């Protein structure tokens, strides 16, 4: 399996990538500001599951196809960007109802949690930053001489996602904590809902405009 040295080196590189705010972090912050701690943490879980699907795809060889095909990469990137813009517009339009949601007049918890989990999953699986990282960097830490290459990739991907789960959750908790001050006033809460929505819209536009051009 993966040697300790390779595992630690990969974990260190993963941490550097994760702590730098990217699509996942900004998405979680936007959800935390717009809808609070529970939605933010559920989004983190969904996002992490989506990212691990990318790990499985790389381990099975799909990552190489994405890396070689500008068309496939661009299609996935634009799909993720469009979804972020959609969620941002939705958050802006619903910003006036945030106060009612905060006092308990929201949709049923199970339905809301599943929907939020799904939204986070879509963003995670369409994240261009992690997509490229898994396709181009993760395989470099695999030791073919040890055998079980697919299992090594899955293990390394699990390490990355565990680090991301912790870091993204901390971002979400910090953002949700600052949201509390705004919640004391419906007007403030409406403002923070709009900011969260605009953050996601801006993120979607940024994702669509950046990345490989070939």
Coordinates of N, CA and C in Angstrom, one line a residue:
X1 N 0.8 -1.2 0.0 CA 0.0 0.0 0.0 C 0.9 1.3 0.0
X2 N 0.3 2.4 0.2 CA 1.0 3.7 0.2 C 1.9 3.8 1.4
X3 N 3.2 4.2 1.1 CA 4.1 4.3 2.2 C 3.8 5.5 3.0
X4 N 4.3 5.6 4.3 CA 4.0 6.7 5.2 C 4.5 8.0 4.6
X5 N 5.7 8.0 4.0 CA 6.3 9.2 3.5 C 5.4 9.8 2.4
X6 N 5.0 8.9 1.5 CA 4.1 9.4 0.4 C 2.8 9.9 0.9
X7 N 2.2 9.2 1.9 CA 1.0 9.6 2.5 C 1.0 11.0 3.2
X8 N 2.1 11.2 3.9 CA 2.3 12.5 4.6 C 2.5 13.6 3.6
X9 N 3.3 13.3 2.5 CA 3.6 14.3 1.5 C 2.3 14.7 0.8
X10 N 1.5 13.7 0.5 CA 0.2 14.0 -0.2 C -0.7 14.7 0.7
X11 N -0.7 14.4 2.0 CA -1.6 15.1 3.0 C -1.2 16.6 3.1
X12 N 0.1 16.8 3.1 CA 0.6 18.2 3.2 C 0.2 19.0 1.9
X13 N 0.4 18.4 0.8 CA 0.0 19.1 -0.5 C -1.5 19.3 -0.5
X14 N -2.2 18.4 -0.1 CA -3.7 18.5 -0.1 C -4.1 19.6 0.8
X15 N -3.5 19.7 2.0 CA -3.8 20.8 3.0 C -3.6 22.2 2.4
X16 N -2.5 22.3 1.7 CA -2.2 23.6 1.0 C -3.3 24.0 0.0
X17 N -3.7 23.0 -0.8 CA -4.7 23.2 -1.8 C -6.1 23.6 -1.1
X18 N -6.4 22.8 -0.1 CA -7.7 23.0 0.5 C -7.9 24.3 1.3
X19 N -6.8 24.7 2.0 CA -7.0 25.9 2.8 C -7.1 27.2 2.0
X20 N -6.6 27.1 0.8 CA -6.8 28.3 -0.1 C -8.2 28.3 -0.6
X21 N -9.0 29.4 -0.3 CA -10.4 29.4 -0.7 C -10.6 29.2 -2.2
X22 N -11.4 28.2 -2.5 CA -11.7 27.8 -3.9 C -13.2 27.7 -4.0
X23 N -13.7 27.0 -5.1 CA -15.1 26.8 -5.3 C -15.8 26.2 -4.1
X24 N -15.2 25.2 -3.5 CA -15.9 24.5 -2.4 C -16.0 25.4 -1.2
X25 N -14.9 26.0 -0.8 CA -14.9 26.9 0.4 C -15.9 28.1 0.2
X26 N -15.8 28.7 -1.0 CA -16.7 29.9 -1.2 C -18.2 29.5 -1.3
X27 N -18.4 28.3 -1.8 CA -19.8 27.7 -1.8 C -20.3 27.5 -0.4
X28 N -19.5 26.9 0.5 CA -19.9 26.7 1.8 C -20.1 28.0 2.6
X29 N -19.2 29.0 2.4 CA -19.4 30.3 3.0 C -20.7 30.9 2.6
X30 N -21.0 30.9 1.3 CA -22.2 31.5 0.8 C -23.4 30.8 1.4
X31 N -23.4 29.5 1.5 CA -24.6 28.8 2.1 C -24.7 29.1 3.6
X32 N -23.6 29.2 4.3 CA -23.6 29.6 5.7 C -24.2 31.0 6.0
X33 N -23.7 31.9 5.1 CA -24.2 33.3 5.3 C -25.7 33.4 4.9
X34 N -26.1 32.6 3.9 CA -27.5 32.7 3.5 C -28.5 31.9 4.3
X35 N -28.0 30.7 4.8 CA -29.0 29.8 5.5 C -28.5 29.2 6.8
X36 N -27.3 29.5 7.3 CA -26.9 29.1 8.6 C -26.1 27.9 8.7
X37 N -25.8 27.5 9.9 CA -24.8 26.4 10.2 C -25.3 25.0 9.7
X38 N -26.5 24.7 9.9 CA -27.0 23.3 9.5 C -26.8 23.1 8.0
X39 N -27.3 24.1 7.2 CA -27.2 24.0 5.8 C -25.8 24.0 5.3
X40 N -24.9 24.8 6.0 CA -23.5 24.9 5.6 C -22.8 23.5 5.8
X41 N -23.1 22.9 7.0 CA -22.4 21.6 7.3 C -23.0 20.5 6.4
X42 N -24.3 20.5 6.1 CA -24.8 19.5 5.2 C -24.3 19.7 3.8
X43 N -24.0 21.0 3.4 CA -23.4 21.2 2.1 C -22.0 20.7 2.0
X44 N -21.3 20.8 3.2 CA -19.9 20.3 3.2 C -19.9 18.8 3.0
X45 N -20.9 18.1 3.7 CA -20.9 16.6 3.5 C -21.2 16.2 2.1
X46 N -22.2 16.9 1.5 CA -22.5 16.7 0.1 C -21.4 17.0 -0.9
X47 N -20.7 18.1 -0.6 CA -19.5 18.5 -1.4 C -18.4 17.4 -1.3
X48 N -18.2 16.9 -0.1 CA -17.2 15.9 0.1 C -17.5 14.6 -0.6
X49 N -18.8 14.2 -0.6 CA -19.2 13.0 -1.3 C -19.0 13.2 -2.8
X50 N -19.3 14.4 -3.3 CA -19.1 14.7 -4.7 C -17.6 14.6 -5.1
X51 N -16.8 15.2 -4.2 CA -15.3 15.1 -4.5 C -14.8 13.7 -4.5
X52 N -15.4 12.8 -3.7 CA -14.9 11.5 -3.7 C -15.3 10.7 -4.9
X53 N -16.4 11.1 -5.5 CA -16.8 10.5 -6.8 C -15.7 10.8 -7.8
X54 N -15.1 12.0 -7.7 CA -14.0 12.4 -8.6 C -12.8 11.4 -8.4
X55 N -12.5 11.1 -7.1 CA -11.4 10.2 -6.8 C -11.7 8.8 -7.4
X56 N -12.9 8.3 -7.3 CA -13.2 7.0 -7.9 C -13.1 7.1 -9.4
X57 N -13.5 8.2 -10.0 CA -13.4 8.3 -11.4 C -11.9 8.3 -11.9
X58 N -11.1 9.0 -11.1 CA -9.7 9.0 -11.5 C -9.1 7.6 -11.3
X59 N -9.5 6.9 -10.2 CA -8.9 5.6 -9.9 C -9.4 4.6 -11.0
X60 N -10.5 4.8 -11.7 CA -11.0 3.9 -12.7 C -10.6 4.4 -14.1
X61 N -9.8 5.5 -14.2 CA -9.3 5.9 -15.5 C -10.0 7.1 -16.1
X62 N -11.1 7.5 -15.6 CA -11.8 8.6 -16.2 C -11.0 9.9 -16.1
X63 N -10.3 10.1 -15.0 CA -9.5 11.3 -14.8 C -8.5 11.6 -16.0
X64 N -8.0 10.5 -16.6 CA -7.0 10.6 -17.7 C -7.8 11.2 -18.9
X65 N -9.0 10.7 -19.1 CA -9.8 11.2 -20.2 C -10.1 12.7 -20.1
X66 N -10.5 13.1 -18.9 CA -10.8 14.5 -18.6 C -9.6 15.4 -18.8
X67 N -8.4 14.9 -18.4 CA -7.2 15.6 -18.5 C -6.8 15.8 -19.9
X68 N -7.0 14.8 -20.8 CA -6.7 14.9 -22.2 C -7.7 15.6 -23.0
X69 N -9.0 15.6 -22.6 CA -10.0 16.2 -23.4 C -10.5 17.6 -22.9
X70 N -10.1 18.6 -23.7 CA -10.6 20.0 -23.3 C -12.1 20.1 -23.3
X71 N -12.7 19.3 -24.2 CA -14.2 19.4 -24.4 C -14.9 18.8 -23.1
X72 N -14.4 17.7 -22.7 CA -15.0 17.1 -21.5 C -14.8 18.0 -20.2
X73 N -13.6 18.4 -20.1 CA -13.2 19.3 -19.0 C -14.1 20.5 -19.0
X74 N -14.2 21.2 -20.1 CA -15.0 22.4 -20.2 C -16.4 22.2 -20.0
X75 N -17.0 21.1 -20.4 CA -18.4 20.8 -20.2 C -18.7 20.6 -18.8
X76 N -17.8 19.9 -18.0 CA -18.0 19.7 -16.6 C -17.9 21.0 -15.8
X77 N -16.9 21.8 -16.2 CA -16.6 23.1 -15.6 C -17.8 24.0 -15.7
X78 N -18.3 24.1 -17.0 CA -19.4 25.0 -17.2 C -20.7 24.6 -16.5
X79 N -20.9 23.3 -16.5 CA -22.1 22.7 -15.8 C -22.1 23.1 -14.3
X80 N -20.9 23.0 -13.7 CA -20.7 23.4 -12.3 C -20.9 24.9 -12.1
X81 N -20.4 25.7 -13.0 CA -20.5 27.1 -12.9 C -22.0 27.5 -13.0
X82 N -22.7 26.9 -14.0 CA -24.1 27.3 -14.2 C -24.9 26.9 -13.0
X83 N -24.6 25.8 -12.3 CA -25.3 25.4 -11.1 C -25.1 26.4 -10.0
X84 N -23.9 26.8 -9.8 CA -23.6 27.8 -8.8 C -24.3 29.1 -9.0
X85 N -24.4 29.6 -10.3 CA -25.1 30.8 -10.6 C -26.6 30.6 -10.3
X86 N -27.1 29.4 -10.6 CA -28.6 29.1 -10.3 C -28.8 29.2 -8.8
X87 N -27.9 28.6 -8.0 CA -28.1 28.6 -6.6 C -28.0 30.0 -6.0
X88 N -27.1 30.8 -6.6 CA -26.9 32.2 -6.1 C -28.2 33.0 -6.4
X89 N -28.7 32.9 -7.6 CA -29.9 33.6 -8.0 C -31.1 33.2 -7.1
X90 N -31.2 31.9 -6.8 CA -32.2 31.4 -5.9 C -32.1 32.0 -4.5
X91 N -30.9 32.1 -4.0 CA -30.7 32.6 -2.7 C -31.0 34.1 -2.6
X92 N -30.7 34.9 -3.7 CA -31.0 36.3 -3.7 C -32.5 36.5 -3.8
X93 N -33.2 35.7 -4.6 CA -34.7 35.8 -4.7 C -35.4 35.5 -3.4
X94 N -34.8 34.6 -2.6 CA -35.5 34.1 -1.4 C -34.9 34.8 -0.1
X95 N -34.1 35.8 -0.3 CA -33.5 36.4 0.9 C -34.5 37.0 1.9
X96 N -35.7 37.4 1.4 CA -36.7 38.0 2.2 C -37.3 37.0 3.2
X97 N -37.2 35.7 2.8 CA -37.8 34.6 3.6 C -36.9 34.0 4.7
X98 N -35.7 34.6 4.7 CA -34.7 34.0 5.6 C -35.1 34.1 7.1
X99 N -35.7 35.2 7.5 CA -36.1 35.4 8.9 C -37.1 34.3 9.3
X100 N -38.1 34.0 8.4 CA -39.1 33.0 8.7 C -38.4 31.6 8.9
X101 N -37.4 31.3 8.0 CA -36.7 30.1 8.1 C -36.0 29.9 9.4
X102 N -35.4 31.0 9.8 CA -34.6 31.0 11.0 C -35.5 30.8 12.3
X103 N -36.7 31.2 12.2 CA -37.6 31.0 13.4 C -38.4 29.6 13.3
X104 N -38.1 28.8 12.3 CA -38.6 27.5 12.2 C -39.7 27.3 11.2
X105 N -40.0 28.3 10.4 CA -41.1 28.2 9.4 C -40.5 27.8 8.0
X106 N -39.5 26.8 8.1 CA -38.9 26.4 6.9 C -39.5 25.1 6.4
X107 N -38.9 24.6 5.3 CA -39.4 23.3 4.8 C -39.0 22.2 5.8
X108 N -39.7 21.0 5.7 CA -39.4 19.9 6.6 C -37.9 19.6 6.6
X109 N -37.3 19.3 7.8 CA -35.9 19.1 7.9 C -35.3 18.0 7.0
X110 N -36.0 16.9 6.9 CA -35.5 15.8 6.1 C -35.4 16.2 4.6
X111 N -36.5 16.7 4.1 CA -36.5 17.1 2.7 C -35.5 18.2 2.4
X112 N -35.4 19.2 3.3 CA -34.4 20.3 3.2 C -33.0 19.7 3.2
X113 N -32.7 18.8 4.1 CA -31.4 18.2 4.3 C -31.0 17.5 3.0
X114 N -31.9 16.7 2.5 CA -31.6 15.9 1.3 C -31.3 16.8 0.1
X115 N -32.1 17.8 0.0 CA -31.9 18.8 -1.1 C -30.6 19.5 -1.0
X116 N -30.3 19.9 0.2 CA -29.0 20.6 0.4 C -27.8 19.7 0.2
X117 N -27.9 18.4 0.6 CA -26.9 17.4 0.4 C -26.7 17.2 -1.1
X118 N -27.8 17.2 -1.9 CA -27.6 17.0 -3.3 C -27.0 18.2 -4.0
X119 N -27.3 19.4 -3.5 CA -26.7 20.6 -4.1 C -25.2 20.6 -3.9
X120 N -24.8 20.3 -2.6 CA -23.4 20.2 -2.3 C -22.7 19.2 -3.1
X121 N -23.4 18.0 -3.4 CA -22.8 17.0 -4.2 C -22.5 17.4 -5.6
X122 N -23.4 18.1 -6.2 CA -23.3 18.6 -7.6 C -22.1 19.5 -7.7
X123 N -22.0 20.5 -6.7 CA -20.8 21.4 -6.7 C -19.5 20.7 -6.5
X124 N -19.5 19.7 -5.6 CA -18.3 18.9 -5.4 C -17.8 18.1 -6.6
X125 N -18.7 17.5 -7.3 CA -18.4 16.6 -8.4 C -18.0 17.4 -9.6
X126 N -18.4 18.7 -9.7 CA -18.1 19.6 -10.8 C -17.0 20.6 -10.5
X127 N -16.3 20.4 -9.4 CA -15.3 21.4 -8.9 C -14.0 21.2 -9.8
X128 N -13.7 22.2 -10.7 CA -12.6 22.1 -11.6 C -11.2 22.0 -10.8
X129 N -11.1 22.7 -9.7 CA -9.9 22.7 -8.9 C -9.5 21.3 -8.5
X130 N -10.4 20.6 -7.8 CA -10.2 19.2 -7.3 C -10.1 18.2 -8.5
X131 N -10.9 18.5 -9.5 CA -10.9 17.6 -10.7 C -9.4 17.5 -11.3
X132 N -8.8 18.7 -11.5 CA -7.5 18.7 -12.0 C -6.5 18.1 -11.0
X133 N -6.6 18.4 -9.8 CA -5.7 17.9 -8.8 C -5.7 16.4 -8.7
X134 N -6.9 15.8 -8.7 CA -7.0 14.4 -8.7 C -6.5 13.7 -9.9
X135 N -6.7 14.4 -11.1 CA -6.3 13.8 -12.3 C -4.8 13.9 -12.6
X136 N -4.2 15.0 -12.1 CA -2.8 15.3 -12.5 C -1.8 15.1 -11.3
X137 N -2.3 15.2 -10.1 CA -1.4 15.1 -8.9 C -1.5 13.8 -8.2
X138 N -2.7 13.4 -7.9 CA -2.9 12.2 -7.1 C -2.2 11.0 -7.6
X139 N -2.2 10.7 -8.9 CA -1.5 9.5 -9.4 C 0.0 9.6 -9.2
X140 N 0.6 10.7 -9.0 CA 2.1 10.9 -8.8 C 2.5 10.3 -7.4
X141 N 1.5 10.2 -6.5 CA 1.9 9.7 -5.2 C 1.6 8.2 -5.0
X142 N 1.2 7.5 -6.1 CA 1.0 6.1 -6.1 C 2.3 5.4 -6.4
X143 N 2.5 4.3 -5.7 CA 3.7 3.5 -5.9 C 3.4 2.2 -6.6
X144 N 3.5 2.1 -7.9 CA 3.1 0.9 -8.7 C 3.8 -0.4 -8.2
X145 N 5.0 -0.2 -7.6 CA 5.8 -1.4 -7.1 C 5.1 -2.1 -6.0
X146 N 4.2 -1.3 -5.3 CA 3.5 -1.9 -4.1 C 2.2 -2.6 -4.5
X147 N 1.8 -2.5 -5.8 CA 0.6 -3.1 -6.3 C -0.6 -2.4 -5.8
X148 N -1.8 -2.9 -6.1 CA -3.1 -2.4 -5.7 C -3.2 -0.9 -6.0
X149 N -2.9 -0.5 -7.2 CA -2.8 0.9 -7.6 C -4.2 1.6 -7.3
X150 N -5.3 0.9 -7.7 CA -6.6 1.5 -7.5 C -6.9 1.8 -6.1
X151 N -6.5 0.8 -5.2 CA -6.8 1.0 -3.8 C -5.9 2.1 -3.2
X152 N -4.7 2.2 -3.7 CA -3.8 3.3 -3.3 C -4.5 4.7 -3.6
X153 N -5.0 4.8 -4.8 CA -5.7 6.1 -5.2 C -6.9 6.3 -4.3
X154 N -7.7 5.3 -4.1 CA -8.8 5.5 -3.2 C -8.5 5.9 -1.8
X155 N -7.4 5.4 -1.3 CA -6.9 5.7 0.0 C -6.4 7.2 0.1
X156 N -5.6 7.6 -0.9 CA -5.1 8.9 -1.0 C -6.3 9.9 -1.1
X157 N -7.3 9.5 -1.9 CA -8.4 10.4 -2.1 C -9.2 10.5 -0.8
X158 N -9.3 9.5 0.0 CA -10.0 9.5 1.2 C -9.3 10.5 2.2
X159 N -7.9 10.4 2.2 CA -7.2 11.4 3.0 C -7.5 12.8 2.6
X160 N -7.5 13.1 1.3 CA -7.8 14.4 0.9 C -9.2 14.9 1.3
X161 N -10.2 14.0 1.2 CA -11.5 14.4 1.5 C -11.8 14.5 3.0
X162 N -11.0 13.8 3.8 CA -11.1 13.9 5.3 C -10.6 15.3 5.7
X163 N -9.5 15.7 5.1 CA -8.9 17.0 5.4 C -9.9 18.1 4.9
X164 N -10.4 17.9 3.8 CA -11.4 18.9 3.2 C -12.6 19.0 4.1
X165 N -13.1 17.9 4.6 CA -14.3 17.8 5.4 C -14.1 18.7 6.7
X166 N -12.9 18.5 7.3 CA -12.6 19.3 8.5 C -12.4 20.8 8.2
X167 N -11.6 21.1 7.2 CA -11.4 22.5 6.9 C -12.6 23.3 6.4
X168 N -13.4 22.6 5.5 CA -14.6 23.3 5.0 C -15.6 23.5 6.1
X169 N -15.7 22.5 7.0 CA -16.6 22.6 8.1 C -16.3 23.8 9.0
X170 N -15.0 24.0 9.2 CA -14.5 25.2 10.0 C -14.9 26.5 9.3
X171 N -14.7 26.5 8.0 CA -15.0 27.7 7.2 C -16.5 28.0 7.4
X172 N -17.3 27.0 7.3 CA -18.8 27.1 7.4 C -19.2 27.6 8.8
X173 N -18.6 27.0 9.8 CA -18.9 27.4 11.2 C -18.6 28.8 11.5
X174 N -17.4 29.3 11.0 CA -17.0 30.7 11.2 C -18.0 31.6 10.5
X175 N -18.4 31.3 9.3 CA -19.3 32.1 8.5 C -20.7 32.1 9.2
X176 N -21.1 31.0 9.7 CA -22.4 30.9 10.3 C -22.5 31.7 11.6
X177 N -21.3 31.7 12.3 CA -21.3 32.5 13.6 C -21.4 34.0 13.3
X178 N -20.8 34.5 12.3 CA -21.0 35.9 12.0 C -22.4 36.2 11.5
X179 N -23.1 35.2 11.0 CA -24.5 35.4 10.5 C -25.4 35.7 11.7
X180 N -25.0 35.2 12.9 CA -25.9 35.4 14.1 C -26.3 36.9 14.3
X181 N -25.3 37.8 14.1 CA -25.5 39.2 14.4 C -26.6 39.7 13.5
X182 N -26.5 39.3 12.2 CA -27.5 39.8 11.2 C -28.9 39.2 11.5
X183 N -29.0 38.0 12.1 CA -30.2 37.4 12.4 C -31.1 38.2 13.4
X184 N -30.6 39.1 14.1 CA -31.3 39.9 15.1 C -32.3 40.8 14.4
X185 N -32.1 41.1 13.1 CA -32.9 42.0 12.4 C -33.3 41.4 11.0
X186 N -34.6 41.4 10.7 CA -35.0 40.8 9.3 C -34.3 41.6 8.2
X187 N -34.0 42.9 8.4 CA -33.4 43.6 7.4 C -31.9 43.2 7.2
X188 N -31.3 43.0 8.3 CA -29.9 42.5 8.3 C -29.8 41.1 7.6
X189 N -30.7 40.3 8.0 CA -30.7 38.9 7.5 C -31.0 38.9 6.0
X190 N -31.9 39.8 5.6 CA -32.1 39.9 4.1 C -30.9 40.3 3.4
X191 N -30.1 41.2 4.0 CA -28.9 41.7 3.4 C -27.8 40.6 3.3
X192 N -27.7 39.8 4.4 CA -26.7 38.7 4.4 C -27.1 37.6 3.4
X193 N -28.4 37.4 3.3 CA -28.9 36.4 2.3 C -28.5 36.8 0.9
X194 N -28.6 38.2 0.6 CA -28.3 38.7 -0.7 C -26.8 38.6 -0.9
X195 N -26.0 38.8 0.1 CA -24.5 38.7 0.0 C -24.1 37.3 -0.3
X196 N -24.7 36.3 0.4 CA -24.4 34.9 0.2 C -24.8 34.5 -1.3
X197 N -25.9 35.0 -1.7 CA -26.3 34.6 -3.1 C -25.4 35.2 -4.1
X198 N -25.0 36.5 -3.9 CA -24.1 37.2 -4.9 C -22.7 36.5 -4.8
X199 N -22.3 36.0 -3.7 CA -21.0 35.3 -3.6 C -21.0 34.1 -4.5
X200 N -22.1 33.3 -4.4 CA -22.2 32.1 -5.3 C -22.3 32.5 -6.7
X201 N -23.0 33.6 -7.1 CA -23.1 34.0 -8.5 C -21.7 34.4 -9.0
X202 N -21.0 35.2 -8.2 CA -19.6 35.6 -8.5 C -18.7 34.4 -8.7
X203 N -18.9 33.4 -7.8 CA -18.1 32.2 -7.8 C -18.3 31.4 -9.1
X204 N -19.6 31.3 -9.5 CA -20.0 30.6 -10.7 C -19.3 31.3 -11.9
X205 N -19.4 32.6 -12.0 CA -18.8 33.3 -13.1 C -17.3 33.1 -13.1
X206 N -16.6 33.1 -11.9 CA -15.2 32.9 -11.9 C -14.8 31.6 -12.3
X207 N -15.5 30.5 -11.9 CA -15.2 29.2 -12.3 C -15.3 29.0 -13.8
X208 N -16.4 29.7 -14.4 CA -16.6 29.6 -15.9 C -15.5 30.3 -16.6
X209 N -14.9 31.4 -16.1 CA -13.9 32.2 -16.8 C -12.5 31.7 -16.6
X210 N -12.3 30.8 -15.6 CA -10.9 30.4 -15.4 C -10.7 29.0 -15.8
X211 N -9.4 28.5 -15.7 CA -9.1 27.2 -16.1 C -8.4 27.1 -17.4
X212 N -8.2 25.9 -17.9 CA -7.5 25.7 -19.1 C -8.3 26.2 -20.3
X213 N -7.6 26.7 -21.3 CA -8.2 27.3 -22.4 C -8.1 26.5 -23.7
X214 N -7.3 25.4 -23.6 CA -7.0 24.6 -24.8 C -8.2 23.8 -25.3

